[in-house]
C-alpha positions as MATLAB code, in Angstrom:
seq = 'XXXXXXXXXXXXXXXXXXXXXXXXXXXXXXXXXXXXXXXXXXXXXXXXXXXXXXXXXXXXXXXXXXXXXXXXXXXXXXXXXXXXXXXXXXXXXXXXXXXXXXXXXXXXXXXXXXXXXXXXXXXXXXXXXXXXXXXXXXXXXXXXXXXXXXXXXXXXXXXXXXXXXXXXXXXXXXXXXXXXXXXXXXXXXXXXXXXXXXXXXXXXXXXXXXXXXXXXXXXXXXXXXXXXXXXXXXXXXXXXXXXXXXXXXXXXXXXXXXXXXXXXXXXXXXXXXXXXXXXXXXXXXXXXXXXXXXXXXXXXXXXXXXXXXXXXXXXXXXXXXXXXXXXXXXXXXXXXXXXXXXXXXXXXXXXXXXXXXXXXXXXXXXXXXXXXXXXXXXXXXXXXXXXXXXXXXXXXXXXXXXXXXXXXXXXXXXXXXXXXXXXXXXXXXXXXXXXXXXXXXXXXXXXXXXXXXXXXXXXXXXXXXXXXXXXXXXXXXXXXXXXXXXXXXXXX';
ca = [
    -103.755  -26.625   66.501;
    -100.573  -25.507   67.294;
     -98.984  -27.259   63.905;
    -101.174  -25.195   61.697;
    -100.631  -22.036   63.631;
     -96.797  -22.743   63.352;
     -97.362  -23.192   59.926;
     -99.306  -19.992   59.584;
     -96.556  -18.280   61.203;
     -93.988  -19.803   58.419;
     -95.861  -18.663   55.913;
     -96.784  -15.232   56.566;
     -92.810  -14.355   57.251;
     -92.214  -16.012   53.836;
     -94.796  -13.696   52.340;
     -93.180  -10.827   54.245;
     -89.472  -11.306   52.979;
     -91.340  -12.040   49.314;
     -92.747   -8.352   49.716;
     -89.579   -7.207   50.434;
     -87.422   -8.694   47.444;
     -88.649   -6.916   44.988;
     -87.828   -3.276   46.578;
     -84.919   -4.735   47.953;
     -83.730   -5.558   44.671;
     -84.817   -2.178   43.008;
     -82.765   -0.075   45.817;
     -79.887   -2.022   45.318;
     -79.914   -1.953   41.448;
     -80.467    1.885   41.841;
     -77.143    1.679   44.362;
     -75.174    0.122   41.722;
     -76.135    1.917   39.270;
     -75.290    5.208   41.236;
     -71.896    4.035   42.134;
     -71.206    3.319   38.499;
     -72.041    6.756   37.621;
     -70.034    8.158   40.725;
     -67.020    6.190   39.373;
     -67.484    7.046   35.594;
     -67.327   10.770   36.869;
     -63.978   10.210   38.832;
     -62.765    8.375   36.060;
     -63.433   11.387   33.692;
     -62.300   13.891   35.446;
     -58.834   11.855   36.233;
     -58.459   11.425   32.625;
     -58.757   15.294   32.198;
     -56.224   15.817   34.794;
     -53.910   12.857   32.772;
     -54.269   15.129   29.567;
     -53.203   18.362   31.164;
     -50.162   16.504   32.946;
     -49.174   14.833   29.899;
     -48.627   18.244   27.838;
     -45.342   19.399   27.760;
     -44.276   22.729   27.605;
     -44.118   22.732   23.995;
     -47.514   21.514   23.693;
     -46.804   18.109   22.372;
     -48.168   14.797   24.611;
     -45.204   13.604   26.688;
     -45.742    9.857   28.339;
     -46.009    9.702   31.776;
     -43.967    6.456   33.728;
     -44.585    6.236   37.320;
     -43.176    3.813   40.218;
     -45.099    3.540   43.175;
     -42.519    3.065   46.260;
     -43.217    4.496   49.477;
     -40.143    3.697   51.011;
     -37.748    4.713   47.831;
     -35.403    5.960   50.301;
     -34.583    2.636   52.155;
     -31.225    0.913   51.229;
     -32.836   -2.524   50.100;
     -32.507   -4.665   47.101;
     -35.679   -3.591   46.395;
     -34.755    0.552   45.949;
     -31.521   -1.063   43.910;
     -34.183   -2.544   41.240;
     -36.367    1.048   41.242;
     -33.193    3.124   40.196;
     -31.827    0.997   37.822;
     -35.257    0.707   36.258;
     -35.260    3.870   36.188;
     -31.972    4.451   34.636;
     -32.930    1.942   31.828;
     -35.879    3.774   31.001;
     -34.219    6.790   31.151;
     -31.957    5.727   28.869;
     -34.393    4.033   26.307;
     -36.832    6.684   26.409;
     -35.458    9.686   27.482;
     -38.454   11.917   26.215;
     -40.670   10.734   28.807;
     -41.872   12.220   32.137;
     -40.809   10.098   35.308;
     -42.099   10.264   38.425;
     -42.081    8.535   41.801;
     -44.305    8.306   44.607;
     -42.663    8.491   48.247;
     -43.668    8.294   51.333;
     -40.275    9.682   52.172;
     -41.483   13.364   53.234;
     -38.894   14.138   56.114;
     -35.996   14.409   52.853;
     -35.645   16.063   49.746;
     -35.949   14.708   46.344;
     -32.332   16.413   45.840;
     -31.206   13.956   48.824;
     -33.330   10.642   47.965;
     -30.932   11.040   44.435;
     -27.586   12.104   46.298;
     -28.691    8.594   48.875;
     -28.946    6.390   46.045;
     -26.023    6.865   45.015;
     -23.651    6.928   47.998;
     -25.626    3.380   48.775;
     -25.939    1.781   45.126;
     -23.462    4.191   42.453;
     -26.241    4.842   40.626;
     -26.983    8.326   39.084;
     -29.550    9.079   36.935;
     -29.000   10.760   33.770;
     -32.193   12.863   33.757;
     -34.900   14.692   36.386;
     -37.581   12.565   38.372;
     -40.637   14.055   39.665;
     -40.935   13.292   43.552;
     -44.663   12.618   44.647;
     -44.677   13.048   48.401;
     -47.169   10.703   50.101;
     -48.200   12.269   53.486;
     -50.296    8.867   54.458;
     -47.595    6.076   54.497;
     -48.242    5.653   58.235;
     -51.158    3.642   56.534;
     -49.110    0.539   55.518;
     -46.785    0.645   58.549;
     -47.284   -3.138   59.970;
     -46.710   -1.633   63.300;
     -50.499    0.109   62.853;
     -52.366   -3.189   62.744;
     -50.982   -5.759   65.353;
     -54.089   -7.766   64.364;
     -54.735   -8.787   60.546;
     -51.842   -7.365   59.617;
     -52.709   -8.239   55.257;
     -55.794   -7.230   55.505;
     -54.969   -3.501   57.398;
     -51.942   -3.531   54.778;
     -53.309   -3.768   52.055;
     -56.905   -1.185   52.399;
     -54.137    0.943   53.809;
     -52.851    0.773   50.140;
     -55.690    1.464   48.531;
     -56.210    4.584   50.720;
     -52.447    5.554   49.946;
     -52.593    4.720   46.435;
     -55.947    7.365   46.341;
     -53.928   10.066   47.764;
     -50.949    9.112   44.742;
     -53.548    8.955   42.179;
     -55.156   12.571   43.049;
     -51.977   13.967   43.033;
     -50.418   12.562   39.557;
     -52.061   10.420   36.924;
     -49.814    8.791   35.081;
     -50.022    6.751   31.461;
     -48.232    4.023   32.664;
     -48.294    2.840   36.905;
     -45.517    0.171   37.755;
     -45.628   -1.128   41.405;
     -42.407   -2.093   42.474;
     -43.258   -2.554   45.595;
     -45.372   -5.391   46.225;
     -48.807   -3.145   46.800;
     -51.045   -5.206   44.440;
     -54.204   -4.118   45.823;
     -53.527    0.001   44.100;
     -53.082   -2.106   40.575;
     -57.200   -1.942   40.212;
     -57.420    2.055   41.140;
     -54.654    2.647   38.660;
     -55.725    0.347   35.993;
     -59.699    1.261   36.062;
     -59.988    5.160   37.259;
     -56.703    5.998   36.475;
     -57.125    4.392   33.287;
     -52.979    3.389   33.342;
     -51.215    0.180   32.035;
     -49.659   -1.712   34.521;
     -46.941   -2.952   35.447;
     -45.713   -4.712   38.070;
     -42.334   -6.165   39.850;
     -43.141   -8.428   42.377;
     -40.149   -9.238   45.296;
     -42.132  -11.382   47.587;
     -45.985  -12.249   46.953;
     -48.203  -10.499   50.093;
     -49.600  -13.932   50.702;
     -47.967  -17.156   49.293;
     -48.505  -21.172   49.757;
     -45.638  -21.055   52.499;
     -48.069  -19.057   54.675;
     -50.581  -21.128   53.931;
     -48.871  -24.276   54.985;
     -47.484  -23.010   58.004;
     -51.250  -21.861   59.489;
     -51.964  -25.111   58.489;
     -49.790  -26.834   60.481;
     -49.665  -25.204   63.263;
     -46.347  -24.000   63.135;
     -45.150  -20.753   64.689;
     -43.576  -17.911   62.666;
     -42.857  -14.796   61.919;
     -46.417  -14.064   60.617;
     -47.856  -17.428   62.873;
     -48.019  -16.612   66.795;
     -48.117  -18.827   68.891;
     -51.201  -18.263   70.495;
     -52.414  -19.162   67.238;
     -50.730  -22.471   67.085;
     -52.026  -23.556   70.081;
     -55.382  -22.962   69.487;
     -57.153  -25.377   66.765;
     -60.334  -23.348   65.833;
     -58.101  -19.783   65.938;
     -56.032  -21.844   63.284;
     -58.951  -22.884   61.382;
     -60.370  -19.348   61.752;
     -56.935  -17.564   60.741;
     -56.460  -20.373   57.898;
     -60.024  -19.174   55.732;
     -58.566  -15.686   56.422;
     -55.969  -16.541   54.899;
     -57.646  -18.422   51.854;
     -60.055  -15.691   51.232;
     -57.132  -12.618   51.357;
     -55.413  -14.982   48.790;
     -58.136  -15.057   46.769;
     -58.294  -11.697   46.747;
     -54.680  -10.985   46.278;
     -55.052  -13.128   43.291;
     -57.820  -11.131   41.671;
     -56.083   -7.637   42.193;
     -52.824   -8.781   41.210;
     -54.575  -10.325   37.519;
     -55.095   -6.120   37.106;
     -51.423   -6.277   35.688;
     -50.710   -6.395   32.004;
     -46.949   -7.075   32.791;
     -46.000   -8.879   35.505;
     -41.969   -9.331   36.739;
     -40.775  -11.914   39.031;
     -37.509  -12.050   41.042;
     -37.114  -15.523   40.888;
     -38.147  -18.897   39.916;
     -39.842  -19.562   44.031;
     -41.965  -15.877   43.241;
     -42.864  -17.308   39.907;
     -44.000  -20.138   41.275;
     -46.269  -18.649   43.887;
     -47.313  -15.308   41.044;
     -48.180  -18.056   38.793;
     -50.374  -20.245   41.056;
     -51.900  -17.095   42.670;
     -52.655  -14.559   40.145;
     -53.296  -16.490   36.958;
     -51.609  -14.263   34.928;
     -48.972  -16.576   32.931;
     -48.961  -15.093   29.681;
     -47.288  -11.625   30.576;
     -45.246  -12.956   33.493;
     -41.658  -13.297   33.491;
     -38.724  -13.603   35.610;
     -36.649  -10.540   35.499;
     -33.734  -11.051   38.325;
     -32.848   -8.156   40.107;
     -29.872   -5.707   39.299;
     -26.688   -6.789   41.513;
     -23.719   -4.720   40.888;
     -21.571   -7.414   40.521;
     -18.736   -5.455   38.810;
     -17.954   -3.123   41.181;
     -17.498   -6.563   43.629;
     -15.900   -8.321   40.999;
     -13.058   -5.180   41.208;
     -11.968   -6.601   44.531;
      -8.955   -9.268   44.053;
      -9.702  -12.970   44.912;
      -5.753  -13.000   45.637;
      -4.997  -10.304   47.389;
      -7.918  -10.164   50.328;
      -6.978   -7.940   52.943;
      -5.382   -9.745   55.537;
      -6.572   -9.423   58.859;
      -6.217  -11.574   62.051;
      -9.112  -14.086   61.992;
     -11.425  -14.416   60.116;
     -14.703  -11.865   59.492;
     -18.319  -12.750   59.049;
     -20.123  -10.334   57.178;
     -24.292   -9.956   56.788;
     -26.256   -8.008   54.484;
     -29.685   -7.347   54.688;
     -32.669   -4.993   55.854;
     -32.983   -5.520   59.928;
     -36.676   -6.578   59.273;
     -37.917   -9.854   61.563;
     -38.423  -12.324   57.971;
     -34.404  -11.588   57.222;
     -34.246  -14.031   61.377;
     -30.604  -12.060   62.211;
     -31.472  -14.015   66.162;
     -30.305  -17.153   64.043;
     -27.501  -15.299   62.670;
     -26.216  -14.076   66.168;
     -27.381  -17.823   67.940;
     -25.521  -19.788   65.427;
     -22.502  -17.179   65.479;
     -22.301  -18.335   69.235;
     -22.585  -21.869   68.978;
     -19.224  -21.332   66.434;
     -17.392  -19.825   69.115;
     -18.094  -22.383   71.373;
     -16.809  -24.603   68.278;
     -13.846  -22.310   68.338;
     -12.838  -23.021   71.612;
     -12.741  -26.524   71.419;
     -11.434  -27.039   68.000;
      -8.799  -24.031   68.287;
      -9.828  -21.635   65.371;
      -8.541  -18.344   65.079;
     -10.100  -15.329   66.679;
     -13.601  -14.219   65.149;
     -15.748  -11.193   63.862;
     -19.714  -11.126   62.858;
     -20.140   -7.831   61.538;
     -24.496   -7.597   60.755;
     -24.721   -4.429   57.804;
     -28.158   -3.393   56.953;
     -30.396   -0.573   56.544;
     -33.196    0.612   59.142;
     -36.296    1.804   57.537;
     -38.322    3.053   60.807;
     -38.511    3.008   64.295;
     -39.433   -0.542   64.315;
     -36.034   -1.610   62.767;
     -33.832    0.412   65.207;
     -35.548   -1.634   67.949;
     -34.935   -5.035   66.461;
     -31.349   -3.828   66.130;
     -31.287   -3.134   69.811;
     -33.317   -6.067   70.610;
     -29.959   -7.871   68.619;
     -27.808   -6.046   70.988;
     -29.742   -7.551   73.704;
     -28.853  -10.925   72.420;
     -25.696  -10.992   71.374;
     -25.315   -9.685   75.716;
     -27.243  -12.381   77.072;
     -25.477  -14.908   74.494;
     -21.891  -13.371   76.065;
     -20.815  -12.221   72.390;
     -21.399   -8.545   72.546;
     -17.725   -8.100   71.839;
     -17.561  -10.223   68.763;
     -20.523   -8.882   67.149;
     -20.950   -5.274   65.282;
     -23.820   -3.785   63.819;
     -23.404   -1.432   61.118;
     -26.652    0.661   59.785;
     -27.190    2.709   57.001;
     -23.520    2.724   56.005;
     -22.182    3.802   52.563;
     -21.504    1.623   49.959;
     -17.553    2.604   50.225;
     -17.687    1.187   53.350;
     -19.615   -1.574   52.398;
     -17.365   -2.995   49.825;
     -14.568   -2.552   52.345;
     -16.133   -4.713   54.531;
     -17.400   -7.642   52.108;
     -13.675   -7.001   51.034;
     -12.034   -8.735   54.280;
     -14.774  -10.983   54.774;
     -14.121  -14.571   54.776;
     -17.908  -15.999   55.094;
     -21.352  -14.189   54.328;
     -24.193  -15.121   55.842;
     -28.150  -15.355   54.960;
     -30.676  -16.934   56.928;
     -33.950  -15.924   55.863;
     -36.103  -18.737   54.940;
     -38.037  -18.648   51.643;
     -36.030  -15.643   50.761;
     -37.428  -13.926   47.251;
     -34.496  -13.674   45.454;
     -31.412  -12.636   47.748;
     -29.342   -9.691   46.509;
     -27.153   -9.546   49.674;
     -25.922  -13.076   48.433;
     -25.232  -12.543   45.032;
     -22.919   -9.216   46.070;
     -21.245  -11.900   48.862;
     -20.377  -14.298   45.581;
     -19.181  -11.259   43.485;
     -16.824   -9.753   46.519;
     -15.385  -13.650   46.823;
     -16.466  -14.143   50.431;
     -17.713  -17.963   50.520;
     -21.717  -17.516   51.151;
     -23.315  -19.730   53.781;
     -27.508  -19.170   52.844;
     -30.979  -20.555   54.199;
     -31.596  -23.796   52.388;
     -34.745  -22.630   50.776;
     -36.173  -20.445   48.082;
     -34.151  -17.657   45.319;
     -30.846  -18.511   47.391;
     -31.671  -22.564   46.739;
     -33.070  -22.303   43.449;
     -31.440  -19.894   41.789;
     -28.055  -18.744   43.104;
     -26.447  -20.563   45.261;
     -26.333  -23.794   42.379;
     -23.551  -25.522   40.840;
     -21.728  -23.529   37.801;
     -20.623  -26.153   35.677;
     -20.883  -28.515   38.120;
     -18.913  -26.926   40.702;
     -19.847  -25.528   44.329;
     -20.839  -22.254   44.573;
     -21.495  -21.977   48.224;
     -23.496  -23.560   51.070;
     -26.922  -24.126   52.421;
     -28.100  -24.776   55.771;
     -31.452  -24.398   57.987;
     -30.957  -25.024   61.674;
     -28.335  -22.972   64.367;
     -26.302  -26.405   64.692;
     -26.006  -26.609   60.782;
     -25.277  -23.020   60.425;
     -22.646  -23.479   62.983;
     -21.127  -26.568   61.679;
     -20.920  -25.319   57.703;
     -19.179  -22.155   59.392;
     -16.500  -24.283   61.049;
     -16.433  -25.986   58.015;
     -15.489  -23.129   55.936;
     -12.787  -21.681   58.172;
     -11.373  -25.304   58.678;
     -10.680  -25.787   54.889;
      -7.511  -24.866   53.519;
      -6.837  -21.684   51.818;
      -6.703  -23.215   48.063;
     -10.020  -25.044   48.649;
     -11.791  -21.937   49.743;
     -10.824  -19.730   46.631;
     -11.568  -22.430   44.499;
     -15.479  -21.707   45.921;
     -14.933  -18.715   46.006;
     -13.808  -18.754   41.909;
     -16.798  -20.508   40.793;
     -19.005  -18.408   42.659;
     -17.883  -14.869   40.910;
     -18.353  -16.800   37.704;
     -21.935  -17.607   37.983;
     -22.953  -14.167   39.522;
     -22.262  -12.504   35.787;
     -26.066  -13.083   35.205;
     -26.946  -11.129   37.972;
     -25.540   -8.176   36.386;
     -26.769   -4.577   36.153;
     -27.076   -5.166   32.511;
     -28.727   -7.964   32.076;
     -31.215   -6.537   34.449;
     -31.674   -3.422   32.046;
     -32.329   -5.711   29.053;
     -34.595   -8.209   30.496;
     -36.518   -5.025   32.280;
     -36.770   -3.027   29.085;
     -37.945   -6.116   27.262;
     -40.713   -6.699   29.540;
     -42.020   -3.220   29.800;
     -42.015   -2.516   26.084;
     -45.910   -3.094   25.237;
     -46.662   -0.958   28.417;
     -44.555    2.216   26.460;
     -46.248    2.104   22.785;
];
């Protein structure tokens, strides 16, 4: 008795979710279809605002190029390959509209121009359009201490709303790494994209390191320690890729840094035939102005660092292995010793990692060896890669590695992490000759650096001769002509 009325049971909830499928389906096709008609309208009336934007003042249709980079203001590699895009197109097609859209609202457009070039020597030959962005607080990491990608990224989307309402251009580059605006551009917008692509959001690295349990930068240890948070964090992971890939296949041209972001663009976003590599602009000639011969002499020797003071660029390994060298120094009698960490601080978070560096180099007993200099001009820059004897990277799986190439071109013997643009691409044999050094650990960071100051002068400008010869590809031009290649079918 109590089988069939079980059975019952079964069957009349069936029946009930039966009844329910077919006006289920019905609202939801009616949902869809509203939606579609609620995003047909936007798209509409944004491509009425393109047409009144694109008119000039003499009536005629003028092209609209815009960048989307909401920190265009920093002093990274990354602002170095916006203005000298810029410049190129500038250049090329001079007729054209450009504009940019910051996040930088506390400056002027007037000073963003006068910053890049006291930091880069780059000056742009014709106006830009400043967008200001007043919602950048959106993709500030320091907003979502949990799922970080995920709160990233929708933050973009929100951001790249508030660019989109303000501006619609005919052709949207990213050059940023915010894949997930490529879709609003591409389908209300109704742009061509573009897209230049430093360091994939989410890459096989990451993957492999939730995967193993290993802590990192983007892997607490909490995590680590926890087998089903892994597992949990590890789908995460594999779905956001996912994801990531499907936004970032939105592009009709896609640029790389380097062969290790190829790699990861290529196995992520499907999007082979309009990728290329397109390596950054270094401005290896103004570096290349400093004599081999005649290095300033000063007592000791100077390390030098270059790089944004954000927590992947791992200046604690910098500063540890510094201090395991002057323990080296005592007991193999090398002369006196300088690290001298240059870099640029985007935010409040940067200026307390550079404290929190301060902090270390006091409990390490080296706070009068070590300097930090922020936000200085390029002048001062040069001057300093000019006296340097050693430069030193330590990011792992680095994108590309600008810093390094301008620590080839100034002659100062480069000591980078053993692992991606820096291993693959620059620091590499030049017909067959050594170009610099690799290591990974504190110990072999220390060592190479003893190394270094232990080999005779001869030896050392022999390295530091084939590394200012291979750096020529680097170049500010070469840049330009690989850029303007690649963008071409976005500008017809």
């Amino acid at each position: 008795m109590a089988t069939t009325e079980g059975v019952w049971c079964l069957c009349e909830l069936l029946r009930f979710f039966y009844s329910l499928f077919l006006p289920g389906l019905a609202v939801c096709g009616t949902l869809c279809v509203c939606l579609f008609i609620i995003l047909w309208g936007i798209r509409l009336l944004l491509q009425r605002k393109k047409a009144l934007l694109s008119t000039g003042k003499n009536g005629k249709k003028q092209m609209v190029v815009a960048f989307f980079h909401p920190y265009c203001n920093a002093g990274g590699g990354g602002e170095r390959v916006l203005w000298c895009a810029l410049r190129a197109l500038q250049k090329k097609h001079p007729e054209a509209v450009y504009v940019v859209y910051t996040g930088d609202v506390n400056v002027s457009g007037q000073q963003i121009l006068e910053g890049a070039f006291r930091r880069f020597n780059i000056r742009l030959t014709h106006p830009v359009k400043f967008i200001f962005l007043r919602k950048r607080y959106l993709v500030e990491d320091s907003l979502y201490p949990h799922f970080t990608l995920l709160g990233q990224s929708l933050g973009s989307i929100l951001l790249g709303w508030e660019a989109l309402m303000q501006c619609v251009p005919d052709v949207y580059i990213d050059s940023m790494g915010y894949a997930f605006t490529l879709p609003l551009f591409k389908y209300l917008g109704g742009c061509r994209i573009g897209s230049y692509v430093h360091y994939p959001t989410i890459s096989t690295d990451m993957l492999s390191v939730v995967k193993k349990q290993n802590v990192g930068f983007n892997n607490a240890a909490f995590i680590t320690r926890n087998p089903f948070l892994s597992k949990v964090k590890l789908i995460y992971y594999y779905l956001f890729a996912f994801i990531y890939g499907l936004v970032g296949s939105c592009s009709d041209v896609v640029m790389v840094n380097s062969s290790w972001t190829l790699n990861h663009i290529l196995s992520l976003w499907k999007v082979g035939n309009c990728t290329n590599i397109v390596y950054p602009p270094c401005d290896v000639q103004t570096f290349l102005d400093i004599p081999l011969l005649d290095k300033k002499k000063t007592p000791g020797h100077l390390l030098v660092s270059i790089g944004q003071f954000r927590p992947e660029k791992n200046h604690p390994l910098q500063i540890k292995a510094f201090a395991k060298l002057l323990n080296k120094k005592v007991a193999e009698s090398l002369p006196s010793l300088k690290l001298v960490l240059i870099g640029g601080c985007r935010n409040e978070d940067d200026e307390l990692r550079v404290n929190q560096l301060r902090r270390l180099a006091e409990e390490l007993g080296i706070q009068e060896d070590v300097e930090f200099k922020i936000n200085i001009p390029f002048d001062e820059l040069k001057n300093y890669l000019s006296e340097a004897t050693v430069g030193l990277h330590t990011m792992w799986n680095e994108h590309f590695g600008i810093g390094v190439v301008e620590c080839m071109a100034a002659g100062t013997i480069i000591l980078a992490h053993n692992s991606g643009g820096p291993k693959l691409d620059i620091v590499v044999p030049h017909q067959g000759e050594i170009t610099g050094f690799l290591a990974e650990s504190e110990e072999g960071y220390a060592e190479t650096m003893a190394h270094i100051l232990n080999m005779s002068e001869e030896k050392r400008l022999q390295i530091r001769s084939n590394a200012r010869a291979s750096v020529s590809r680097f170049s500010d031009q070469e840049f330009e002509l690989a850029f303007l290649s690649s963008v071409e079918n976005l500008l017809k």
